């Protein structure tokens, strides 16, 4: 039975709503440590189709962090609360995306050939490039969220950062080639290209939290995310000829940080305009 036949048979066995819910649970289990019902049906074709819900997984994680912030902020200083949120986030995801960022930097930064870069990226050990990158990324995320919390935009920023960054990362599967041949790759079951409808749903859900922000922020985020995706796609294609699961994790982490920085920059611009 081909993957397509297997997928069609599994889809026929589930009702419309149950099928979509099953896809969401698969996406949630793949990208987080959050428990899902034991009755969830799994197969590589179904997991591939679950990519449409990656941004919704981001919203789910952001809601948990927002609730954590609401519970902790009355009792702890903001600096401590932000550290708690970062820790909770790492626990919820198992540092899945951070690991991808480290492996991407190690591989592309340390390999002189495509083959060597892919080989390094498959290595479970973290190198100097990866370690330094993770430290810088966490420090930037901490400082950015601390500034955002002072402007009372933290919850909206978490929703946008977690949702849209996952949408940008997963959208790379739409028009890029998968290049890793490792059976243990993070994205091996997700290598089939998305349909236009799946990509539209992915991006629409990811961009939904933008409506919580002023127009200037919306415009700057949309333009910057398009530029980042184009530049990152070009860079990956030039360096390794496509994407790997680690590259998707790197795209998620970098775009999330960019979103926070853009929110801060837009907020400062708006405040300067009001003062003038």
PDB file of C-alpha atoms in Angstrom:
ATOM      1  CA  UNK A   1       0.000   0.000   0.000  1.00  0.00           C
ATOM      2  CA  UNK A   2       1.409   3.395  -0.986  1.00  0.00           C
ATOM      3  CA  UNK A   3       1.478   6.322   1.503  1.00  0.00           C
ATOM      4  CA  UNK A   4      -1.298   7.995  -0.491  1.00  0.00           C
ATOM      5  CA  UNK A   5      -3.501   4.898  -0.315  1.00  0.00           C
ATOM      6  CA  UNK A   6      -2.768   4.545   3.398  1.00  0.00           C
ATOM      7  CA  UNK A   7      -3.675   8.182   4.001  1.00  0.00           C
ATOM      8  CA  UNK A   8      -6.943   7.885   2.029  1.00  0.00           C
ATOM      9  CA  UNK A   9      -7.958   4.792   3.980  1.00  0.00           C
ATOM     10  CA  UNK A  10      -7.226   6.457   7.331  1.00  0.00           C
ATOM     11  CA  UNK A  11      -9.153   9.585   6.341  1.00  0.00           C
ATOM     12  CA  UNK A  12     -12.180   7.533   5.353  1.00  0.00           C
ATOM     13  CA  UNK A  13     -12.184   5.859   8.765  1.00  0.00           C
ATOM     14  CA  UNK A  14     -12.624   9.198  10.569  1.00  0.00           C
ATOM     15  CA  UNK A  15     -15.350  11.824  10.390  1.00  0.00           C
ATOM     16  CA  UNK A  16     -14.481  15.340   9.241  1.00  0.00           C
ATOM     17  CA  UNK A  17     -14.148  16.903  12.704  1.00  0.00           C
ATOM     18  CA  UNK A  18     -12.495  13.834  14.218  1.00  0.00           C
ATOM     19  CA  UNK A  19     -10.023  13.735  11.353  1.00  0.00           C
ATOM     20  CA  UNK A  20      -9.031  17.400  11.824  1.00  0.00           C
ATOM     21  CA  UNK A  21      -8.779  16.952  15.595  1.00  0.00           C
ATOM     22  CA  UNK A  22      -6.574  13.910  15.061  1.00  0.00           C
ATOM     23  CA  UNK A  23      -4.270  16.002  12.859  1.00  0.00           C
ATOM     24  CA  UNK A  24      -4.053  18.705  15.517  1.00  0.00           C
ATOM     25  CA  UNK A  25      -3.217  16.150  18.211  1.00  0.00           C
ATOM     26  CA  UNK A  26      -0.486  14.723  15.988  1.00  0.00           C
ATOM     27  CA  UNK A  27       1.025  18.177  15.486  1.00  0.00           C
ATOM     28  CA  UNK A  28       0.795  18.835  19.230  1.00  0.00           C
ATOM     29  CA  UNK A  29       2.507  15.554  20.108  1.00  0.00           C
ATOM     30  CA  UNK A  30       5.243  16.073  17.506  1.00  0.00           C
ATOM     31  CA  UNK A  31       6.167  19.619  18.545  1.00  0.00           C
ATOM     32  CA  UNK A  32       5.505  19.520  22.289  1.00  0.00           C
ATOM     33  CA  UNK A  33       5.529  17.295  25.356  1.00  0.00           C
ATOM     34  CA  UNK A  34       1.845  17.979  26.022  1.00  0.00           C
ATOM     35  CA  UNK A  35      -0.037  14.671  26.436  1.00  0.00           C
ATOM     36  CA  UNK A  36      -2.585  13.753  23.782  1.00  0.00           C
ATOM     37  CA  UNK A  37      -5.325  11.072  23.888  1.00  0.00           C
ATOM     38  CA  UNK A  38      -4.077   7.508  23.487  1.00  0.00           C
ATOM     39  CA  UNK A  39      -6.702   6.965  20.785  1.00  0.00           C
ATOM     40  CA  UNK A  40      -4.944   9.302  18.346  1.00  0.00           C
ATOM     41  CA  UNK A  41      -4.151   7.534  15.085  1.00  0.00           C
ATOM     42  CA  UNK A  42      -0.598   7.915  13.795  1.00  0.00           C
ATOM     43  CA  UNK A  43       1.013   7.386  10.424  1.00  0.00           C
ATOM     44  CA  UNK A  44       3.635   9.245   8.420  1.00  0.00           C
ATOM     45  CA  UNK A  45       1.043  10.513   5.865  1.00  0.00           C
ATOM     46  CA  UNK A  46      -1.224  11.775   8.667  1.00  0.00           C
ATOM     47  CA  UNK A  47       1.690  13.495  10.399  1.00  0.00           C
ATOM     48  CA  UNK A  48       2.594  15.150   7.135  1.00  0.00           C
ATOM     49  CA  UNK A  49      -0.950  16.526   6.815  1.00  0.00           C
ATOM     50  CA  UNK A  50      -0.809  17.790  10.412  1.00  0.00           C
ATOM     51  CA  UNK A  51       1.624  20.522   9.300  1.00  0.00           C
ATOM     52  CA  UNK A  52      -1.413  22.741   8.681  1.00  0.00           C
ATOM     53  CA  UNK A  53      -1.860  23.008  12.478  1.00  0.00           C
ATOM     54  CA  UNK A  54       1.698  23.915  13.507  1.00  0.00           C
ATOM     55  CA  UNK A  55       0.762  27.565  14.062  1.00  0.00           C
ATOM     56  CA  UNK A  56      -2.221  26.446  16.164  1.00  0.00           C
ATOM     57  CA  UNK A  57       0.207  24.450  18.296  1.00  0.00           C
ATOM     58  CA  UNK A  58       2.076  27.712  18.794  1.00  0.00           C
ATOM     59  CA  UNK A  59      -1.087  29.443  19.972  1.00  0.00           C
ATOM     60  CA  UNK A  60      -1.744  26.558  22.391  1.00  0.00           C
ATOM     61  CA  UNK A  61       1.738  26.903  23.886  1.00  0.00           C
ATOM     62  CA  UNK A  62       1.371  30.688  24.115  1.00  0.00           C
ATOM     63  CA  UNK A  63      -1.950  30.351  25.967  1.00  0.00           C
ATOM     64  CA  UNK A  64      -0.271  28.096  28.544  1.00  0.00           C
ATOM     65  CA  UNK A  65       2.507  30.656  28.984  1.00  0.00           C
ATOM     66  CA  UNK A  66      -0.047  33.479  29.251  1.00  0.00           C
ATOM     67  CA  UNK A  67      -1.862  31.605  32.019  1.00  0.00           C
ATOM     68  CA  UNK A  68       1.462  31.012  33.750  1.00  0.00           C
ATOM     69  CA  UNK A  69       2.249  34.722  33.544  1.00  0.00           C
ATOM     70  CA  UNK A  70      -1.168  35.578  34.967  1.00  0.00           C
ATOM     71  CA  UNK A  71      -0.649  33.189  37.886  1.00  0.00           C
ATOM     72  CA  UNK A  72       2.957  34.137  38.687  1.00  0.00           C
ATOM     73  CA  UNK A  73       3.072  37.891  38.099  1.00  0.00           C
ATOM     74  CA  UNK A  74       1.164  38.886  41.288  1.00  0.00           C
ATOM     75  CA  UNK A  75       3.745  37.106  43.449  1.00  0.00           C
ATOM     76  CA  UNK A  76       7.093  37.400  41.667  1.00  0.00           C
ATOM     77  CA  UNK A  77       9.151  40.189  40.079  1.00  0.00           C
ATOM     78  CA  UNK A  78       8.866  40.462  36.316  1.00  0.00           C
ATOM     79  CA  UNK A  79      12.481  39.395  35.826  1.00  0.00           C
ATOM     80  CA  UNK A  80      11.836  36.118  37.661  1.00  0.00           C
ATOM     81  CA  UNK A  81       8.534  35.562  35.880  1.00  0.00           C
ATOM     82  CA  UNK A  82      10.198  35.866  32.454  1.00  0.00           C
ATOM     83  CA  UNK A  83      12.801  33.264  33.449  1.00  0.00           C
ATOM     84  CA  UNK A  84       9.961  31.000  34.611  1.00  0.00           C
ATOM     85  CA  UNK A  85       8.154  31.461  31.286  1.00  0.00           C
ATOM     86  CA  UNK A  86      11.275  30.561  29.321  1.00  0.00           C
ATOM     87  CA  UNK A  87      11.780  27.496  31.501  1.00  0.00           C
ATOM     88  CA  UNK A  88       8.168  26.411  31.073  1.00  0.00           C
ATOM     89  CA  UNK A  89       8.462  26.890  27.318  1.00  0.00           C
ATOM     90  CA  UNK A  90      11.564  24.695  27.173  1.00  0.00           C
ATOM     91  CA  UNK A  91       9.813  22.030  29.227  1.00  0.00           C
ATOM     92  CA  UNK A  92       6.715  22.141  27.022  1.00  0.00           C
ATOM     93  CA  UNK A  93       8.685  21.758  23.784  1.00  0.00           C
ATOM     94  CA  UNK A  94      11.621  19.706  25.019  1.00  0.00           C
ATOM     95  CA  UNK A  95      13.892  22.433  23.567  1.00  0.00           C
ATOM     96  CA  UNK A  96      12.959  20.959  20.167  1.00  0.00           C
ATOM     97  CA  UNK A  97      13.413  24.143  18.155  1.00  0.00           C
ATOM     98  CA  UNK A  98      16.429  25.350  20.137  1.00  0.00           C
ATOM     99  CA  UNK A  99      18.156  22.056  19.331  1.00  0.00           C
ATOM    100  CA  UNK A 100      17.421  22.618  15.648  1.00  0.00           C
ATOM    101  CA  UNK A 101      18.912  26.110  15.808  1.00  0.00           C
ATOM    102  CA  UNK A 102      22.092  24.813  17.450  1.00  0.00           C
ATOM    103  CA  UNK A 103      22.481  21.957  14.963  1.00  0.00           C
ATOM    104  CA  UNK A 104      21.920  24.268  11.992  1.00  0.00           C
ATOM    105  CA  UNK A 105      24.541  26.743  13.162  1.00  0.00           C
ATOM    106  CA  UNK A 106      27.016  23.954  13.941  1.00  0.00           C
ATOM    107  CA  UNK A 107      26.489  22.247  10.593  1.00  0.00           C
ATOM    108  CA  UNK A 108      26.425  25.200   8.248  1.00  0.00           C
ATOM    109  CA  UNK A 109      29.034  27.111  10.218  1.00  0.00           C
ATOM    110  CA  UNK A 110      31.440  24.191  10.635  1.00  0.00           C
ATOM    111  CA  UNK A 111      31.162  22.247   7.376  1.00  0.00           C
ATOM    112  CA  UNK A 112      33.000  23.095   4.181  1.00  0.00           C
ATOM    113  CA  UNK A 113      30.894  20.867   1.922  1.00  0.00           C
ATOM    114  CA  UNK A 114      27.184  20.064   1.734  1.00  0.00           C
ATOM    115  CA  UNK A 115      27.827  16.483   2.806  1.00  0.00           C
ATOM    116  CA  UNK A 116      29.885  17.572   5.822  1.00  0.00           C
ATOM    117  CA  UNK A 117      27.308  20.164   6.860  1.00  0.00           C
ATOM    118  CA  UNK A 118      24.513  17.600   6.810  1.00  0.00           C
ATOM    119  CA  UNK A 119      26.696  15.126   8.685  1.00  0.00           C
ATOM    120  CA  UNK A 120      27.427  17.637  11.440  1.00  0.00           C
ATOM    121  CA  UNK A 121      23.749  18.586  11.689  1.00  0.00           C
ATOM    122  CA  UNK A 122      22.842  14.928  12.278  1.00  0.00           C
ATOM    123  CA  UNK A 123      25.326  14.676  15.160  1.00  0.00           C
ATOM    124  CA  UNK A 124      23.519  14.811  18.519  1.00  0.00           C
ATOM    125  CA  UNK A 125      26.463  16.560  20.164  1.00  0.00           C
ATOM    126  CA  UNK A 126      26.410  20.343  20.364  1.00  0.00           C
ATOM    127  CA  UNK A 127      29.385  22.340  19.150  1.00  0.00           C
ATOM    128  CA  UNK A 128      30.840  25.710  20.084  1.00  0.00           C
ATOM    129  CA  UNK A 129      28.863  27.572  17.424  1.00  0.00           C
ATOM    130  CA  UNK A 130      25.623  25.988  18.564  1.00  0.00           C
ATOM    131  CA  UNK A 131      26.242  26.575  22.271  1.00  0.00           C
ATOM    132  CA  UNK A 132      27.084  30.242  21.757  1.00  0.00           C
ATOM    133  CA  UNK A 133      24.044  30.728  19.513  1.00  0.00           C
ATOM    134  CA  UNK A 134      21.671  29.181  22.076  1.00  0.00           C
ATOM    135  CA  UNK A 135      23.055  31.376  24.860  1.00  0.00           C
ATOM    136  CA  UNK A 136      22.681  34.519  22.754  1.00  0.00           C
ATOM    137  CA  UNK A 137      19.189  33.517  21.600  1.00  0.00           C
ATOM    138  CA  UNK A 138      17.959  32.897  25.168  1.00  0.00           C
ATOM    139  CA  UNK A 139      19.484  36.164  26.402  1.00  0.00           C
ATOM    140  CA  UNK A 140      17.868  38.091  23.568  1.00  0.00           C
ATOM    141  CA  UNK A 141      14.541  36.393  24.192  1.00  0.00           C
ATOM    142  CA  UNK A 142      14.732  37.141  27.916  1.00  0.00           C
ATOM    143  CA  UNK A 143      15.638  40.808  27.445  1.00  0.00           C
ATOM    144  CA  UNK A 144      13.060  41.308  24.701  1.00  0.00           C
ATOM    145  CA  UNK A 145      10.208  39.782  26.699  1.00  0.00           C
ATOM    146  CA  UNK A 146      11.244  41.831  29.716  1.00  0.00           C
ATOM    147  CA  UNK A 147      10.952  45.051  27.720  1.00  0.00           C
ATOM    148  CA  UNK A 148       7.659  43.931  26.188  1.00  0.00           C
ATOM    149  CA  UNK A 149       6.257  43.050  29.626  1.00  0.00           C
ATOM    150  CA  UNK A 150       6.920  46.621  30.773  1.00  0.00           C
ATOM    151  CA  UNK A 151       4.769  47.877  27.891  1.00  0.00           C
ATOM    152  CA  UNK A 152       1.863  45.547  28.813  1.00  0.00           C
ATOM    153  CA  UNK A 153       2.040  43.686  25.486  1.00  0.00           C
ATOM    154  CA  UNK A 154       3.456  40.401  26.739  1.00  0.00           C
ATOM    155  CA  UNK A 155       0.461  38.111  26.207  1.00  0.00           C
ATOM    156  CA  UNK A 156      -0.277  39.451  22.720  1.00  0.00           C
ATOM    157  CA  UNK A 157       3.414  39.194  21.841  1.00  0.00           C
ATOM    158  CA  UNK A 158       3.626  35.590  23.007  1.00  0.00           C
ATOM    159  CA  UNK A 159       0.595  34.678  20.916  1.00  0.00           C
ATOM    160  CA  UNK A 160       2.072  36.317  17.826  1.00  0.00           C
ATOM    161  CA  UNK A 161       5.637  35.134  18.370  1.00  0.00           C
ATOM    162  CA  UNK A 162       4.734  31.507  18.992  1.00  0.00           C
ATOM    163  CA  UNK A 163       2.118  31.249  16.242  1.00  0.00           C
ATOM    164  CA  UNK A 164       3.612  33.224  13.370  1.00  0.00           C
ATOM    165  CA  UNK A 165       7.164  31.915  13.845  1.00  0.00           C
ATOM    166  CA  UNK A 166       5.917  28.327  13.521  1.00  0.00           C
ATOM    167  CA  UNK A 167       3.899  29.277  10.459  1.00  0.00           C
ATOM    168  CA  UNK A 168       6.962  30.818   8.800  1.00  0.00           C
ATOM    169  CA  UNK A 169       9.107  27.791   9.622  1.00  0.00           C
ATOM    170  CA  UNK A 170       6.573  25.225   8.421  1.00  0.00           C
ATOM    171  CA  UNK A 171       5.859  27.215   5.245  1.00  0.00           C
ATOM    172  CA  UNK A 172       9.384  26.412   4.034  1.00  0.00           C
ATOM    173  CA  UNK A 173       8.137  22.886   3.324  1.00  0.00           C
ATOM    174  CA  UNK A 174       5.829  24.340   0.670  1.00  0.00           C
ATOM    175  CA  UNK A 175       8.489  25.366  -1.839  1.00  0.00           C
ATOM    176  CA  UNK A 176      11.793  23.871  -0.675  1.00  0.00           C
ATOM    177  CA  UNK A 177      13.406  20.477  -1.178  1.00  0.00           C
ATOM    178  CA  UNK A 178      14.075  18.162   1.739  1.00  0.00           C
ATOM    179  CA  UNK A 179      17.771  17.233   1.708  1.00  0.00           C
ATOM    180  CA  UNK A 180      18.512  15.011   4.707  1.00  0.00           C
ATOM    181  CA  UNK A 181      18.594  11.272   4.059  1.00  0.00           C
ATOM    182  CA  UNK A 182      18.752  10.366   7.741  1.00  0.00           C
ATOM    183  CA  UNK A 183      15.933   8.142   8.986  1.00  0.00           C
ATOM    184  CA  UNK A 184      16.239   9.861  12.338  1.00  0.00           C
ATOM    185  CA  UNK A 185      15.699  13.349  11.021  1.00  0.00           C
ATOM    186  CA  UNK A 186      13.247  15.556  12.911  1.00  0.00           C
ATOM    187  CA  UNK A 187      11.156  16.260   9.803  1.00  0.00           C
ATOM    188  CA  UNK A 188      11.442  12.938   7.940  1.00  0.00           C
ATOM    189  CA  UNK A 189       7.661  12.228   8.124  1.00  0.00           C
ATOM    190  CA  UNK A 190       6.892  15.806   7.051  1.00  0.00           C
ATOM    191  CA  UNK A 191       8.797  15.905   3.795  1.00  0.00           C
ATOM    192  CA  UNK A 192       5.861  15.913   1.371  1.00  0.00           C
ATOM    193  CA  UNK A 193       5.097  19.378   0.060  1.00  0.00           C
ATOM    194  CA  UNK A 194       2.054  21.204   1.391  1.00  0.00           C
ATOM    195  CA  UNK A 195      -0.967  22.056  -0.709  1.00  0.00           C
ATOM    196  CA  UNK A 196      -1.977  25.654  -1.254  1.00  0.00           C
ATOM    197  CA  UNK A 197      -4.981  25.249   1.056  1.00  0.00           C
ATOM    198  CA  UNK A 198      -2.811  23.825   3.845  1.00  0.00           C
ATOM    199  CA  UNK A 199      -0.324  26.675   3.505  1.00  0.00           C
ATOM    200  CA  UNK A 200      -3.141  29.249   3.582  1.00  0.00           C
ATOM    201  CA  UNK A 201      -4.570  27.805   6.808  1.00  0.00           C
ATOM    202  CA  UNK A 202      -1.114  27.616   8.372  1.00  0.00           C
ATOM    203  CA  UNK A 203      -0.303  31.264   7.622  1.00  0.00           C
ATOM    204  CA  UNK A 204      -3.791  32.584   8.409  1.00  0.00           C
ATOM    205  CA  UNK A 205      -3.784  31.085  11.908  1.00  0.00           C
ATOM    206  CA  UNK A 206      -0.207  32.217  12.444  1.00  0.00           C
ATOM    207  CA  UNK A 207      -1.032  35.801  11.472  1.00  0.00           C
ATOM    208  CA  UNK A 208      -4.292  35.972  13.440  1.00  0.00           C
ATOM    209  CA  UNK A 209      -2.700  37.513  16.594  1.00  0.00           C
ATOM    210  CA  UNK A 210      -1.515  40.448  14.469  1.00  0.00           C
ATOM    211  CA  UNK A 211      -4.969  41.992  14.972  1.00  0.00           C
ATOM    212  CA  UNK A 212      -3.984  42.596  18.608  1.00  0.00           C
ATOM    213  CA  UNK A 213      -1.440  45.199  17.454  1.00  0.00           C
ATOM    214  CA  UNK A 214      -1.506  48.626  15.775  1.00  0.00           C
ATOM    215  CA  UNK A 215      -1.340  48.911  11.994  1.00  0.00           C
ATOM    216  CA  UNK A 216       2.306  50.019  12.021  1.00  0.00           C
ATOM    217  CA  UNK A 217       3.299  46.841  13.854  1.00  0.00           C
ATOM    218  CA  UNK A 218       1.218  44.679  11.519  1.00  0.00           C
ATOM    219  CA  UNK A 219       2.859  46.165   8.426  1.00  0.00           C
ATOM    220  CA  UNK A 220       6.402  45.976   9.792  1.00  0.00           C
ATOM    221  CA  UNK A 221       5.988  42.363  10.937  1.00  0.00           C
ATOM    222  CA  UNK A 222       4.459  41.171   7.662  1.00  0.00           C
ATOM    223  CA  UNK A 223       7.115  42.835   5.504  1.00  0.00           C
ATOM    224  CA  UNK A 224       9.972  41.698   7.757  1.00  0.00           C
ATOM    225  CA  UNK A 225       8.745  38.107   7.942  1.00  0.00           C
ATOM    226  CA  UNK A 226       8.458  37.954   4.149  1.00  0.00           C
ATOM    227  CA  UNK A 227      11.988  39.331   3.786  1.00  0.00           C
ATOM    228  CA  UNK A 228      13.356  36.939   6.408  1.00  0.00           C
ATOM    229  CA  UNK A 229      11.696  33.909   4.837  1.00  0.00           C
ATOM    230  CA  UNK A 230      13.005  34.836   1.384  1.00  0.00           C
ATOM    231  CA  UNK A 231      16.535  35.464   2.655  1.00  0.00           C
ATOM    232  CA  UNK A 232      16.609  32.335   4.828  1.00  0.00           C
ATOM    233  CA  UNK A 233      15.297  30.182   1.988  1.00  0.00           C
ATOM    234  CA  UNK A 234      17.949  31.561  -0.355  1.00  0.00           C
ATOM    235  CA  UNK A 235      20.685  31.015   2.221  1.00  0.00           C
ATOM    236  CA  UNK A 236      19.661  27.415   2.943  1.00  0.00           C
ATOM    237  CA  UNK A 237      19.368  26.607  -0.755  1.00  0.00           C
ATOM    238  CA  UNK A 238      22.845  27.990  -1.376  1.00  0.00           C
ATOM    239  CA  UNK A 239      24.456  26.245   1.597  1.00  0.00           C
ATOM    240  CA  UNK A 240      22.784  22.807   1.624  1.00  0.00           C
ATOM    241  CA  UNK A 241      20.388  22.741  -1.333  1.00  0.00           C
ATOM    242  CA  UNK A 242      17.156  22.726   0.686  1.00  0.00           C
ATOM    243  CA  UNK A 243      15.948  22.266   4.259  1.00  0.00           C
ATOM    244  CA  UNK A 244      16.232  19.761   7.083  1.00  0.00           C
ATOM    245  CA  UNK A 245      14.229  19.435  10.289  1.00  0.00           C
ATOM    246  CA  UNK A 246      16.961  21.356  12.096  1.00  0.00           C
ATOM    247  CA  UNK A 247      16.598  24.211   9.627  1.00  0.00           C
ATOM    248  CA  UNK A 248      12.877  24.476  10.415  1.00  0.00           C
ATOM    249  CA  UNK A 249      13.741  24.766  14.112  1.00  0.00           C
ATOM    250  CA  UNK A 250      16.269  27.482  13.333  1.00  0.00           C
ATOM    251  CA  UNK A 251      13.708  29.362  11.227  1.00  0.00           C
ATOM    252  CA  UNK A 252      11.213  29.224  14.095  1.00  0.00           C
ATOM    253  CA  UNK A 253      13.675  30.534  16.675  1.00  0.00           C
ATOM    254  CA  UNK A 254      15.050  33.333  14.525  1.00  0.00           C
ATOM    255  CA  UNK A 255      11.648  34.521  13.326  1.00  0.00           C
ATOM    256  CA  UNK A 256      10.280  34.478  16.892  1.00  0.00           C
ATOM    257  CA  UNK A 257      13.126  36.712  18.044  1.00  0.00           C
ATOM    258  CA  UNK A 258      12.644  39.027  15.069  1.00  0.00           C
ATOM    259  CA  UNK A 259       8.943  39.359  15.892  1.00  0.00           C
ATOM    260  CA  UNK A 260       9.723  40.433  19.467  1.00  0.00           C
ATOM    261  CA  UNK A 261      12.304  42.960  18.263  1.00  0.00           C
ATOM    262  CA  UNK A 262       9.852  44.367  15.717  1.00  0.00           C
ATOM    263  CA  UNK A 263       7.172  44.742  18.394  1.00  0.00           C
ATOM    264  CA  UNK A 264       9.622  46.666  20.572  1.00  0.00           C
ATOM    265  CA  UNK A 265      10.777  48.860  17.685  1.00  0.00           C
ATOM    266  CA  UNK A 266       7.199  49.606  16.617  1.00  0.00           C
ATOM    267  CA  UNK A 267       6.200  50.407  20.180  1.00  0.00           C
ATOM    268  CA  UNK A 268       9.113  52.827  20.539  1.00  0.00           C
ATOM    269  CA  UNK A 269       8.216  54.482  17.241  1.00  0.00           C
ATOM    270  CA  UNK A 270       4.580  54.882  18.249  1.00  0.00           C
ATOM    271  CA  UNK A 271       5.562  56.327  21.627  1.00  0.00           C
ATOM    272  CA  UNK A 272       7.962  58.765  19.992  1.00  0.00           C
ATOM    273  CA  UNK A 273       5.187  59.889  17.656  1.00  0.00           C
ATOM    274  CA  UNK A 274       2.837  60.495  20.579  1.00  0.00           C
ATOM    275  CA  UNK A 275       5.477  62.492  22.509  1.00  0.00           C
ATOM    276  CA  UNK A 276       6.261  64.657  19.503  1.00  0.00           C
TER     277      UNK A 276
END
